[in-house]
Amino acid sequence: MEQNPFIPFSRPWIDETEIEAVSEVLASKWISTGARVREFERAFAEHIGVKHAIAVSSCTAALHLSLVVTGIGIDDEVITTPYTFTATAEAIRYVGAKPVLVDINPETLNIDVNKIEKAITPKTKALMPVHIAGLPCEMETLHHICQKHNLLLIDDAAHAIPAEYKGQCIGTLADLTAFSFYANKNITTAEGGMITTNSDAYTEPLRTMRLHGIDKDAWARQSKRSIWRYDITTEGYKYNMTDIQAAIGLCQLMKINKMHERRQNIIQIYNEELSKIPQINIPAPADETSKHAWHLYIIQLNGVDRDLFVETLRDENIECSVHYVPLHLFDFYQKQYGYSVGDFPCAEKVFEKVVSLPLHPALTESDVNVVINAIKRILA
Ligand SMILES: Cc1ncc(COP(=O)(O)O)c(C=O)c1O
């Protein structure tokens, strides 16, 4: 049998526009944080419909700074999900707080809002939900819980652009929201992140903290002709974004709707064909008032050896992935926080069954059909 062409799990949609934009920045000789970063922040804030956007070096940095600026620290607790990438809980650990995990809803894969209140203690300071795969969490209930218990809502929206909950963009609905522009994300800057907030009080400290706590960044100093003088006004971190990254981000933002449309078309074909296969449960959609970002397409297998399924697809030149190994199954989280197997049964059960299929805007209809036909063959 003739071998399929290799179908990657994910690939950024980069074309001449990004290449030219980066070349322009390089030619300008101002390659770190400067005018392009400002421009990207303004464009991003406008796109989301939020007052402030603060560009940083990653989503992990965005989550960390969000915790620092709200004063969350040693001995505090932050409630999040075990069904996420380690960065979510890692950022909580950076400030000395404890990530308190709450099991998931096995259909949406998002945190089970009905189990959150049981996990709240006098030490709980915030909820950190994750919109897994780009499906918005139940924000209304999360708000209600935050109001009732006086908690902050810090959103991990690494997967959630462009996502909407009841007509409002993710990024406008929490005290602070963290986005990722890592290479495989729905829009990329290679590495990068953004914090969005409607709070004026958080904005200036975040801008200062992302670059060593210096009161003016190099761009502001040079444009004010006071090249060398600065003050350190707060604690700081090296979390700034460069103009090279921002130039890519600006191009990606212009294409975001087109790229999302491509993702939706792919999803439609997957849904139509895979829903006919009894061993597969297709992912839960967003309700009609919300919008799924479709960062990942996660199917659940019934009565099939998941690892063998992934390996067999790999033999057919089709690259899949698994999202996620629940955090409490990792050695570090067990040793550090005393979590163990059996603590979050829904996350564990789902983990055994999930496979993330190839999904990115450059995937052609013919690629999608190759994936579907291979799956049909394997499961027949
Ligand atoms: C849910 C989630 N949160 C946070 C991150 C961290 O993003 P970054 O690589 O931009 O720090 C990721 C990255 O994949 C993620 O999937």
Short mmCIF file of C-alpha atoms and ligand atoms in Angstrom, two decimals:
data_model
loop_
_atom_site.label_atom_id
_atom_site.label_comp_id
_atom_site.label_asym_id
_atom_site.label_seq_id
_atom_site.Cartn_x
_atom_site.Cartn_y
_atom_site.Cartn_z
CA MET A 1 0.00 0.00 0.00
CA GLU A 2 1.27 3.49 -0.85
CA GLN A 3 2.29 5.54 2.21
CA ASN A 4 0.22 8.66 3.03
CA PRO A 5 2.04 12.00 3.01
CA PHE A 6 3.02 12.96 6.58
CA ILE A 7 0.16 14.80 8.31
CA PRO A 8 1.45 16.84 11.25
CA PHE A 9 -0.65 17.28 14.38
CA SER A 10 -0.19 21.05 14.33
CA ARG A 11 1.58 23.63 12.21
CA PRO A 12 1.52 27.45 12.32
CA TRP A 13 0.00 29.28 9.35
CA ILE A 14 2.91 31.51 8.39
CA ASP A 15 3.19 33.13 4.97
CA GLU A 16 4.99 35.99 3.24
CA THR A 17 3.16 38.59 5.39
CA GLU A 18 4.83 37.42 8.60
CA ILE A 19 8.20 37.01 6.86
CA GLU A 20 8.04 40.58 5.51
CA ALA A 21 6.87 41.99 8.85
CA VAL A 22 9.77 40.32 10.69
CA SER A 23 12.26 41.48 8.05
CA GLU A 24 11.00 45.04 8.50
CA VAL A 25 11.59 44.89 12.25
CA LEU A 26 15.05 43.42 11.76
CA ALA A 27 15.91 46.12 9.22
CA SER A 28 14.69 48.82 11.63
CA LYS A 29 17.38 47.70 14.14
CA TRP A 30 14.87 48.08 17.01
CA ILE A 31 14.27 44.40 17.66
CA SER A 32 13.22 44.10 21.32
CA THR A 33 10.23 45.74 23.05
CA GLY A 34 9.12 48.84 21.15
CA ALA A 35 6.46 50.31 18.88
CA ARG A 36 5.32 46.97 17.42
CA VAL A 37 4.57 45.59 20.89
CA ARG A 38 2.44 48.67 21.68
CA GLU A 39 0.65 48.27 18.37
CA PHE A 40 -0.01 44.57 18.98
CA GLU A 41 -1.38 45.31 22.46
CA ARG A 42 -3.77 47.94 21.07
CA ALA A 43 -4.93 45.71 18.22
CA PHE A 44 -5.41 42.72 20.54
CA ALA A 45 -7.40 44.74 23.10
CA GLU A 46 -9.61 46.10 20.32
CA HIS A 47 -10.15 42.64 18.86
CA ILE A 48 -11.19 41.16 22.21
CA GLY A 49 -13.17 44.22 23.28
CA VAL A 50 -11.23 44.71 26.51
CA LYS A 51 -9.75 47.85 28.05
CA HIS A 52 -6.14 46.70 28.49
CA ALA A 53 -3.82 44.15 26.90
CA ILE A 54 -0.29 43.63 28.22
CA ALA A 55 2.06 41.61 26.02
CA VAL A 56 4.47 39.19 27.71
CA SER A 57 6.89 36.41 26.82
CA SER A 58 4.48 33.48 27.35
CA CYS A 59 1.13 32.45 28.81
CA THR A 60 3.01 30.98 31.76
CA ALA A 61 4.46 34.46 32.41
CA ALA A 62 0.96 35.96 31.97
CA LEU A 63 -0.48 33.61 34.59
CA HIS A 64 2.42 34.24 36.95
CA LEU A 65 2.18 38.05 36.69
CA SER A 66 -1.61 37.88 37.11
CA LEU A 67 -1.11 36.09 40.43
CA VAL A 68 1.64 38.50 41.53
CA VAL A 69 -0.36 41.63 40.70
CA THR A 70 -3.37 40.40 42.68
CA GLY A 71 -1.15 39.74 45.71
CA ILE A 72 -1.66 35.98 45.79
CA GLY A 73 1.29 34.37 47.55
CA ILE A 74 2.68 31.98 50.09
CA ASP A 75 0.14 29.65 51.74
CA ASP A 76 -2.73 30.85 49.56
CA GLU A 77 -4.74 28.36 47.53
CA VAL A 78 -5.86 28.66 43.93
CA ILE A 79 -8.45 26.26 42.54
CA THR A 80 -7.81 24.83 39.11
CA THR A 81 -8.24 21.66 37.09
CA PRO A 82 -6.03 18.56 36.95
CA TYR A 83 -6.88 18.30 33.25
CA THR A 84 -4.48 20.92 31.89
CA PHE A 85 -0.92 21.54 30.86
CA THR A 86 1.49 21.79 33.79
CA ALA A 87 2.01 25.54 33.17
CA THR A 88 -1.34 26.35 34.83
CA ALA A 89 -0.38 24.84 38.17
CA GLU A 90 3.29 25.74 37.75
CA ALA A 91 2.43 29.45 37.74
CA ILE A 92 0.49 29.00 41.00
CA ARG A 93 3.56 27.35 42.53
CA TYR A 94 5.80 30.25 41.37
CA VAL A 95 4.10 32.54 43.92
CA GLY A 96 4.25 29.94 46.69
CA ALA A 97 0.54 29.20 46.56
CA LYS A 98 -0.98 25.72 46.34
CA PRO A 99 -2.80 24.50 43.23
CA VAL A 100 -5.96 22.88 44.58
CA LEU A 101 -7.33 20.56 41.91
CA VAL A 102 -11.01 19.93 41.23
CA ASP A 103 -12.23 17.14 38.94
CA ILE A 104 -13.66 17.76 35.48
CA ASN A 105 -16.92 17.32 33.67
CA PRO A 106 -16.13 14.29 31.46
CA GLU A 107 -18.11 15.68 28.53
CA THR A 108 -16.76 19.23 28.32
CA LEU A 109 -13.35 18.33 29.85
CA ASN A 110 -13.56 21.65 31.74
CA ILE A 111 -13.57 22.02 35.53
CA ASP A 112 -16.77 20.65 37.10
CA VAL A 113 -18.37 23.80 38.53
CA ASN A 114 -20.54 21.69 40.84
CA LYS A 115 -17.46 20.39 42.67
CA ILE A 116 -15.69 23.72 43.22
CA GLU A 117 -17.41 24.93 46.39
CA LYS A 118 -16.44 21.78 48.30
CA ALA A 119 -12.76 22.62 47.64
CA ILE A 120 -12.94 26.21 48.92
CA THR A 121 -11.18 26.87 52.24
CA PRO A 122 -10.31 30.10 54.11
CA LYS A 123 -7.00 30.03 52.17
CA THR A 124 -8.64 30.04 48.73
CA LYS A 125 -7.96 33.30 46.90
CA ALA A 126 -8.80 32.61 43.26
CA LEU A 127 -10.26 30.29 40.67
CA MET A 128 -8.13 29.54 37.62
CA PRO A 129 -10.34 27.80 35.05
CA VAL A 130 -8.95 26.55 31.72
CA HIS A 131 -11.10 26.56 28.57
CA ILE A 132 -9.91 23.18 27.37
CA ALA A 133 -9.51 22.87 23.60
CA GLY A 134 -11.17 26.31 23.31
CA LEU A 135 -14.57 25.38 24.75
CA PRO A 136 -15.61 28.16 27.15
CA CYS A 137 -16.10 27.19 30.80
CA GLU A 138 -19.38 27.94 32.55
CA MET A 139 -18.45 31.55 33.27
CA GLU A 140 -21.76 32.57 34.82
CA THR A 141 -21.48 29.91 37.53
CA LEU A 142 -17.79 30.70 38.05
CA HIS A 143 -18.66 34.39 38.56
CA HIS A 144 -21.38 33.46 40.98
CA ILE A 145 -18.96 31.31 43.04
CA CYS A 146 -16.33 34.08 43.00
CA GLN A 147 -18.82 36.68 44.20
CA LYS A 148 -20.21 34.44 46.91
CA HIS A 149 -16.77 33.56 48.30
CA ASN A 150 -14.94 36.79 47.46
CA LEU A 151 -12.50 35.12 45.07
CA LEU A 152 -10.64 36.42 42.04
CA LEU A 153 -11.18 34.90 38.62
CA ILE A 154 -7.94 34.40 36.69
CA ASP A 155 -8.59 32.76 33.37
CA ASP A 156 -6.16 30.43 31.59
CA ALA A 157 -7.22 31.12 28.01
CA ALA A 158 -4.20 29.50 26.36
CA HIS A 159 -6.59 27.61 24.04
CA ALA A 160 -9.37 30.17 23.86
CA ILE A 161 -8.86 32.57 21.02
CA PRO A 162 -11.23 33.32 19.37
CA ALA A 163 -13.74 32.01 21.94
CA GLU A 164 -16.94 33.60 23.19
CA TYR A 165 -19.19 32.89 26.12
CA LYS A 166 -22.78 34.08 25.62
CA GLY A 167 -21.69 36.61 23.02
CA GLN A 168 -18.72 38.01 24.95
CA CYS A 169 -15.11 37.24 24.10
CA ILE A 170 -13.07 35.16 26.51
CA GLY A 171 -10.60 37.76 27.75
CA THR A 172 -13.31 40.18 28.93
CA LEU A 173 -15.00 38.01 31.54
CA ALA A 174 -12.42 37.49 34.28
CA ASP A 175 -10.40 39.79 36.52
CA LEU A 176 -7.38 38.82 34.43
CA THR A 177 -7.05 36.52 31.41
CA ALA A 178 -3.87 34.88 30.12
CA PHE A 179 -3.45 33.95 26.44
CA SER A 180 -0.72 31.90 24.76
CA PHE A 181 0.91 32.54 21.40
CA TYR A 182 3.13 29.45 21.51
CA ALA A 183 3.94 27.89 18.12
CA ASN A 184 0.97 25.50 18.10
CA LYS A 185 -1.66 27.96 19.35
CA ASN A 186 -4.53 29.44 17.30
CA ILE A 187 -2.47 32.56 16.75
CA THR A 188 1.27 32.47 17.31
CA THR A 189 4.25 34.72 17.89
CA ALA A 190 6.56 31.65 18.16
CA GLU A 191 6.63 32.16 21.94
CA GLY A 192 4.52 34.81 23.61
CA GLY A 193 1.51 35.66 25.72
CA MET A 194 -0.95 38.39 26.59
CA ILE A 195 -2.76 39.47 29.74
CA THR A 196 -6.13 41.16 29.26
CA THR A 197 -8.05 43.03 31.96
CA ASN A 198 -10.63 45.76 32.34
CA SER A 199 -8.96 46.90 35.57
CA ASP A 200 -6.95 50.14 35.42
CA ALA A 201 -5.41 49.28 38.79
CA TYR A 202 -3.66 46.15 37.50
CA THR A 203 -2.43 47.56 34.20
CA GLU A 204 0.51 49.82 35.07
CA PRO A 205 1.98 47.43 37.67
CA LEU A 206 1.78 44.62 35.08
CA ARG A 207 3.58 46.74 32.46
CA THR A 208 6.28 47.60 34.99
CA MET A 209 6.69 44.10 36.41
CA ARG A 210 7.06 42.44 33.03
CA LEU A 211 10.37 44.28 32.54
CA HIS A 212 12.35 44.11 35.79
CA GLY A 213 10.11 46.58 37.66
CA ILE A 214 11.67 49.45 35.70
CA ASP A 215 9.42 52.49 35.51
CA LYS A 216 10.11 53.13 31.77
CA ASP A 217 11.11 50.53 29.21
CA ALA A 218 13.99 51.22 26.79
CA TRP A 219 11.59 52.40 24.08
CA ALA A 220 9.94 54.93 26.40
CA ARG A 221 13.34 56.14 27.62
CA GLN A 222 14.74 56.67 24.16
CA SER A 223 11.59 58.34 22.87
CA LYS A 224 11.71 60.76 25.82
CA ARG A 225 15.43 61.38 25.21
CA SER A 226 16.34 60.29 28.72
CA ILE A 227 18.37 57.29 27.61
CA TRP A 228 19.83 56.11 30.85
CA ARG A 229 17.80 57.34 33.84
CA TYR A 230 15.20 55.01 35.34
CA ASP A 231 13.82 53.90 38.68
CA ILE A 232 12.86 50.42 39.94
CA THR A 233 9.41 50.91 41.39
CA THR A 234 8.25 47.37 42.01
CA GLU A 235 9.38 43.74 41.94
CA GLY A 236 10.25 42.70 38.41
CA TYR A 237 10.62 39.83 35.98
CA LYS A 238 12.12 39.37 32.53
CA TYR A 239 8.82 38.72 30.77
CA ASN A 240 8.75 41.30 27.96
CA MET A 241 7.71 40.53 24.38
CA THR A 242 9.94 41.61 21.48
CA ASP A 243 8.97 43.64 18.41
CA ILE A 244 9.90 40.62 16.28
CA GLN A 245 7.26 38.54 18.07
CA ALA A 246 4.70 41.38 18.01
CA ALA A 247 5.18 41.84 14.25
CA ILE A 248 4.23 38.17 13.76
CA GLY A 249 1.32 38.58 16.19
CA LEU A 250 -0.09 41.56 14.27
CA CYS A 251 -0.11 39.53 11.03
CA GLN A 252 -1.70 36.55 12.79
CA LEU A 253 -4.41 38.74 14.31
CA MET A 254 -5.35 39.98 10.82
CA LYS A 255 -5.87 36.35 9.75
CA ILE A 256 -7.60 35.13 12.90
CA ASN A 257 -11.11 34.91 11.45
CA LYS A 258 -9.92 33.18 8.31
CA MET A 259 -7.87 30.70 10.33
CA HIS A 260 -10.83 30.01 12.64
CA GLU A 261 -13.11 29.45 9.66
CA ARG A 262 -10.63 26.86 8.36
CA ARG A 263 -10.63 25.14 11.75
CA GLN A 264 -14.43 25.09 11.78
CA ASN A 265 -14.60 23.57 8.29
CA ILE A 266 -12.22 20.82 9.35
CA ILE A 267 -14.24 20.17 12.51
CA GLN A 268 -17.42 19.87 10.49
CA ILE A 269 -15.94 17.13 8.32
CA TYR A 270 -14.47 15.30 11.34
CA ASN A 271 -17.81 15.54 13.20
CA GLU A 272 -19.87 14.32 10.29
CA GLU A 273 -17.74 11.27 9.57
CA LEU A 274 -16.48 10.31 13.04
CA SER A 275 -19.91 10.53 14.69
CA LYS A 276 -20.87 7.49 12.55
CA ILE A 277 -18.19 5.34 14.24
CA PRO A 278 -19.53 3.60 17.36
CA GLN A 279 -16.12 3.45 19.12
CA ILE A 280 -15.73 7.25 18.95
CA ASN A 281 -17.33 10.06 20.94
CA ILE A 282 -16.81 13.39 19.20
CA PRO A 283 -16.04 16.50 21.31
CA ALA A 284 -18.80 18.53 22.94
CA PRO A 285 -19.73 21.65 20.95
CA ALA A 286 -20.25 25.11 22.43
CA ASP A 287 -23.90 26.08 22.96
CA GLU A 288 -25.46 28.34 20.34
CA THR A 289 -24.73 31.57 22.24
CA SER A 290 -21.04 30.70 22.66
CA LYS A 291 -18.11 30.14 20.33
CA HIS A 292 -15.61 27.28 20.49
CA ALA A 293 -12.04 28.27 19.52
CA TRP A 294 -11.31 24.72 18.29
CA HIS A 295 -7.68 24.79 19.33
CA LEU A 296 -7.82 21.01 19.76
CA TYR A 297 -10.09 18.29 18.41
CA ILE A 298 -10.20 15.70 21.21
CA ILE A 299 -12.10 12.48 20.55
CA GLN A 300 -12.84 9.83 23.20
CA LEU A 301 -12.44 6.16 22.30
CA ASN A 302 -14.70 3.40 23.66
CA GLY A 303 -13.31 -0.10 24.04
CA VAL A 304 -10.15 0.70 22.04
CA ASP A 305 -6.54 0.61 23.21
CA ARG A 306 -5.71 4.31 22.95
CA ASP A 307 -1.93 3.94 22.86
CA LEU A 308 -2.10 1.31 20.13
CA PHE A 309 -4.53 3.53 18.17
CA VAL A 310 -2.11 6.48 18.34
CA GLU A 311 0.82 4.25 17.36
CA THR A 312 -1.07 2.74 14.43
CA LEU A 313 -1.96 6.21 13.12
CA ARG A 314 1.68 7.15 13.53
CA ASP A 315 2.60 4.13 11.35
CA GLU A 316 0.22 5.56 8.78
CA ASN A 317 2.17 8.86 8.88
CA ILE A 318 -0.53 10.66 10.88
CA GLU A 319 0.64 12.51 13.97
CA CYS A 320 -1.78 12.66 16.92
CA SER A 321 -1.37 13.77 20.50
CA VAL A 322 -2.92 13.18 23.92
CA HIS A 323 -4.33 16.03 26.01
CA TYR A 324 -3.87 15.65 28.97
CA VAL A 325 -2.15 13.41 31.46
CA PRO A 326 -3.96 14.71 34.58
CA LEU A 327 -1.54 16.64 36.78
CA HIS A 328 -2.11 14.46 39.86
CA LEU A 329 -0.69 11.44 38.01
CA PHE A 330 2.73 13.10 37.65
CA ASP A 331 5.47 12.28 40.09
CA PHE A 332 6.14 15.93 41.02
CA TYR A 333 2.52 16.75 41.91
CA GLN A 334 2.24 13.58 43.98
CA LYS A 335 5.45 14.30 45.91
CA GLN A 336 4.88 18.04 46.30
CA TYR A 337 1.17 18.11 47.14
CA GLY A 338 0.33 14.54 48.16
CA TYR A 339 -2.02 13.87 45.26
CA SER A 340 -2.44 10.25 44.19
CA VAL A 341 -4.11 7.96 41.67
CA GLY A 342 -7.87 7.89 42.25
CA ASP A 343 -8.16 11.50 43.45
CA PHE A 344 -9.90 12.76 40.29
CA PRO A 345 -11.67 9.78 38.70
CA CYS A 346 -13.33 11.69 35.83
CA ALA A 347 -10.03 13.18 34.66
CA GLU A 348 -8.37 9.76 34.94
CA LYS A 349 -11.12 7.94 33.05
CA VAL A 350 -11.13 10.53 30.26
CA PHE A 351 -7.33 10.48 30.01
CA GLU A 352 -7.38 6.75 29.16
CA LYS A 353 -9.69 7.41 26.20
CA VAL A 354 -8.62 10.70 24.62
CA VAL A 355 -6.81 11.33 21.36
CA SER A 356 -6.23 14.76 19.79
CA LEU A 357 -6.44 14.53 16.01
CA PRO A 358 -4.49 16.76 13.59
CA LEU A 359 -6.02 20.24 13.51
CA HIS A 360 -4.52 23.38 12.01
CA PRO A 361 -5.60 25.83 9.30
CA ALA A 362 -3.20 24.51 6.67
CA LEU A 363 -4.77 21.04 6.78
CA THR A 364 -6.47 20.37 3.43
CA GLU A 365 -9.76 18.57 2.91
CA SER A 366 -7.80 15.74 1.39
CA ASP A 367 -5.58 15.53 4.53
CA VAL A 368 -8.70 15.37 6.70
CA ASN A 369 -10.09 12.55 4.56
CA VAL A 370 -6.80 10.66 4.84
CA VAL A 371 -7.10 10.88 8.65
CA ILE A 372 -10.75 9.79 8.62
CA ASN A 373 -10.15 6.87 6.27
CA ALA A 374 -7.19 5.68 8.33
CA ILE A 375 -9.32 5.79 11.50
CA LYS A 376 -12.12 3.88 9.79
CA ARG A 377 -9.67 1.23 8.62
CA ILE A 378 -8.07 0.86 12.06
CA LEU A 379 -11.37 0.55 13.89
CA ALA A 380 -13.13 -1.66 11.32
C1 LIG B 1 -3.75 25.23 29.13
C2 LIG B 1 -2.40 25.86 28.97
N1 LIG B 1 -2.02 26.81 29.84
C3 LIG B 1 -0.83 27.42 29.73
C4 LIG B 1 0.05 27.08 28.72
C5 LIG B 1 1.40 27.75 28.66
O1 LIG B 1 1.53 28.51 27.51
P1 LIG B 1 2.97 29.11 27.13
O2 LIG B 1 3.72 28.04 26.42
O3 LIG B 1 2.63 30.27 26.22
O4 LIG B 1 3.61 29.55 28.39
C6 LIG B 1 -0.30 26.11 27.79
C7 LIG B 1 0.63 25.74 26.71
O5 LIG B 1 0.46 24.87 25.94
C8 LIG B 1 -1.56 25.47 27.92
O6 LIG B 1 -1.95 24.51 27.06
#
